[in-house]
PDB file of C-alpha atoms in Angstrom:
ATOM      1  CA  UNK N 110       0.025  -0.003  -0.021  1.00 69.00           C
ATOM      2  CA  UNK N 111       1.253   3.484  -0.905  1.00 77.00           C
ATOM      3  CA  UNK N 112       1.573   5.844   2.015  1.00 79.00           C
ATOM      4  CA  UNK N 113      -0.459   9.042   1.430  1.00 78.00           C
ATOM      5  CA  UNK N 114       1.572  12.189   0.987  1.00 81.00           C
ATOM      6  CA  UNK N 115       0.840  15.298   3.000  1.00 82.00           C
ATOM      7  CA  UNK N 116       1.089  18.422   0.853  1.00 83.00           C
ATOM      8  CA  UNK N 117       0.925  21.898   2.431  1.00 84.00           C
ATOM      9  CA  UNK N 118      -0.433  24.588   0.129  1.00 85.00           C
ATOM     10  CA  UNK N 119       1.701  27.713  -0.276  1.00 92.00           C
ATOM     11  CA  UNK N 120      -1.075  29.691   1.365  1.00 90.00           C
ATOM     12  CA  UNK N 121      -1.350  27.225   4.269  1.00 86.00           C
ATOM     13  CA  UNK N 122       2.394  27.246   4.866  1.00 91.00           C
ATOM     14  CA  UNK N 123       2.485  31.018   4.780  1.00 94.00           C
ATOM     15  CA  UNK N 124      -0.448  31.379   7.135  1.00 91.00           C
ATOM     16  CA  UNK N 125       1.144  28.944   9.602  1.00 91.00           C
ATOM     17  CA  UNK N 126       4.466  30.805   9.407  1.00 94.00           C
ATOM     18  CA  UNK N 127       2.770  34.202   9.975  1.00 95.00           C
ATOM     19  CA  UNK N 128       0.648  32.878  12.866  1.00 93.00           C
ATOM     20  CA  UNK N 129       3.713  31.369  14.567  1.00 95.00           C
ATOM     21  CA  UNK N 130       5.669  34.593  14.134  1.00 96.00           C
ATOM     22  CA  UNK N 131       2.825  36.526  15.860  1.00 95.00           C
ATOM     23  CA  UNK N 132       2.689  33.984  18.624  1.00 94.00           C
ATOM     24  CA  UNK N 133       6.476  33.961  18.985  1.00 96.00           C
ATOM     25  CA  UNK N 134       6.388  37.703  19.819  1.00 96.00           C
ATOM     26  CA  UNK N 135       4.110  36.932  22.749  1.00 95.00           C
ATOM     27  CA  UNK N 136       5.567  33.597  23.821  1.00 96.00           C
ATOM     28  CA  UNK N 137       8.486  31.901  22.089  1.00 96.00           C
ATOM     29  CA  UNK N 138       7.913  28.783  24.146  1.00 96.00           C
ATOM     30  CA  UNK N 139       4.254  28.547  23.162  1.00 95.00           C
ATOM     31  CA  UNK N 140       5.117  29.142  19.499  1.00 95.00           C
ATOM     32  CA  UNK N 141       7.613  26.290  19.585  1.00 96.00           C
ATOM     33  CA  UNK N 142       5.073  23.961  21.232  1.00 95.00           C
ATOM     34  CA  UNK N 143       2.329  24.842  18.756  1.00 93.00           C
ATOM     35  CA  UNK N 144       4.627  24.390  15.801  1.00 93.00           C
ATOM     36  CA  UNK N 145       5.859  20.992  16.995  1.00 94.00           C
ATOM     37  CA  UNK N 146       2.364  19.762  17.703  1.00 92.00           C
ATOM     38  CA  UNK N 147       0.980  20.891  14.343  1.00 90.00           C
ATOM     39  CA  UNK N 148       3.818  19.287  12.458  1.00 88.00           C
ATOM     40  CA  UNK N 149       3.406  16.083  14.487  1.00 88.00           C
ATOM     41  CA  UNK N 150      -0.306  16.030  13.652  1.00 84.00           C
ATOM     42  CA  UNK N 151       0.481  16.507   9.951  1.00 83.00           C
ATOM     43  CA  UNK N 152       2.863  13.491  10.054  1.00 83.00           C
ATOM     44  CA  UNK N 153       0.147  11.389  11.771  1.00 81.00           C
ATOM     45  CA  UNK N 154      -2.153  12.412   8.975  1.00 78.00           C
ATOM     46  CA  UNK N 155       0.183  10.747   6.541  1.00 78.00           C
ATOM     47  CA  UNK N 156       0.402   7.581   8.641  1.00 82.00           C
ATOM     48  CA  UNK N 157      -3.304   7.310   9.520  1.00 82.00           C
ATOM     49  CA  UNK N 158      -5.394   9.638   7.352  1.00 80.00           C
ATOM     50  CA  UNK N 159      -8.634   8.075   8.510  1.00 83.00           C
ATOM     51  CA  UNK N 160      -8.250   9.587  11.963  1.00 84.00           C
ATOM     52  CA  UNK N 161      -9.200  12.966  10.487  1.00 84.00           C
ATOM     53  CA  UNK N 162     -12.422  13.735   8.610  1.00 87.00           C
ATOM     54  CA  UNK N 163     -12.419  14.632   4.945  1.00 90.00           C
ATOM     55  CA  UNK N 164     -12.071  18.386   4.428  1.00 88.00           C
ATOM     56  CA  UNK N 165     -15.647  19.608   4.145  1.00 90.00           C
ATOM     57  CA  UNK N 166     -14.557  22.958   2.689  1.00 89.00           C
ATOM     58  CA  UNK N 167     -12.593  21.434  -0.234  1.00 88.00           C
ATOM     59  CA  UNK N 168     -14.739  21.489  -3.315  1.00 92.00           C
ATOM     60  CA  UNK N 169     -15.002  18.240  -5.237  1.00 92.00           C
ATOM     61  CA  UNK N 170     -13.221  16.361  -2.448  1.00 91.00           C
ATOM     62  CA  UNK N 171     -13.112  12.624  -3.198  1.00 92.00           C
ATOM     63  CA  UNK N 172     -12.079  12.030   0.445  1.00 86.00           C
ATOM     64  CA  UNK N 173      -8.367  12.211  -0.173  1.00 82.00           C
ATOM     65  CA  UNK N 174      -8.188  15.783   1.247  1.00 84.00           C
ATOM     66  CA  UNK N 175      -8.268  15.698   5.025  1.00 82.00           C
ATOM     67  CA  UNK N 176      -8.431  18.534   7.538  1.00 81.00           C
ATOM     68  CA  UNK N 177      -7.366  18.740  11.083  1.00 80.00           C
ATOM     69  CA  UNK N 178      -7.516  21.354  13.811  1.00 81.00           C
ATOM     70  CA  UNK N 179      -4.911  21.897  16.524  1.00 80.00           C
ATOM     71  CA  UNK N 180      -4.890  24.809  18.989  1.00 78.00           C
ATOM     72  CA  UNK N 181      -7.617  26.495  16.931  1.00 78.00           C
ATOM     73  CA  UNK N 182      -5.520  26.304  13.782  1.00 78.00           C
ATOM     74  CA  UNK N 183      -7.141  24.488  10.895  1.00 76.00           C
TER      75      UNK N 183
END
């Protein structure tokens, strides 16, 4: 079986980076924790995609696009 690949959109990567930069100004420790947990969750998505629901906002989603939320980041 082929392991699914997690692909971050350019917009998603940029939004995460900007959000983490904002958080880092307030709390570098929290920013590091949030970043690590989000990246860990994205790796888990690749290993077990069924633990997350299909992305309901993705048009024409055949179920291969998943979404997850961590610390209010989607």
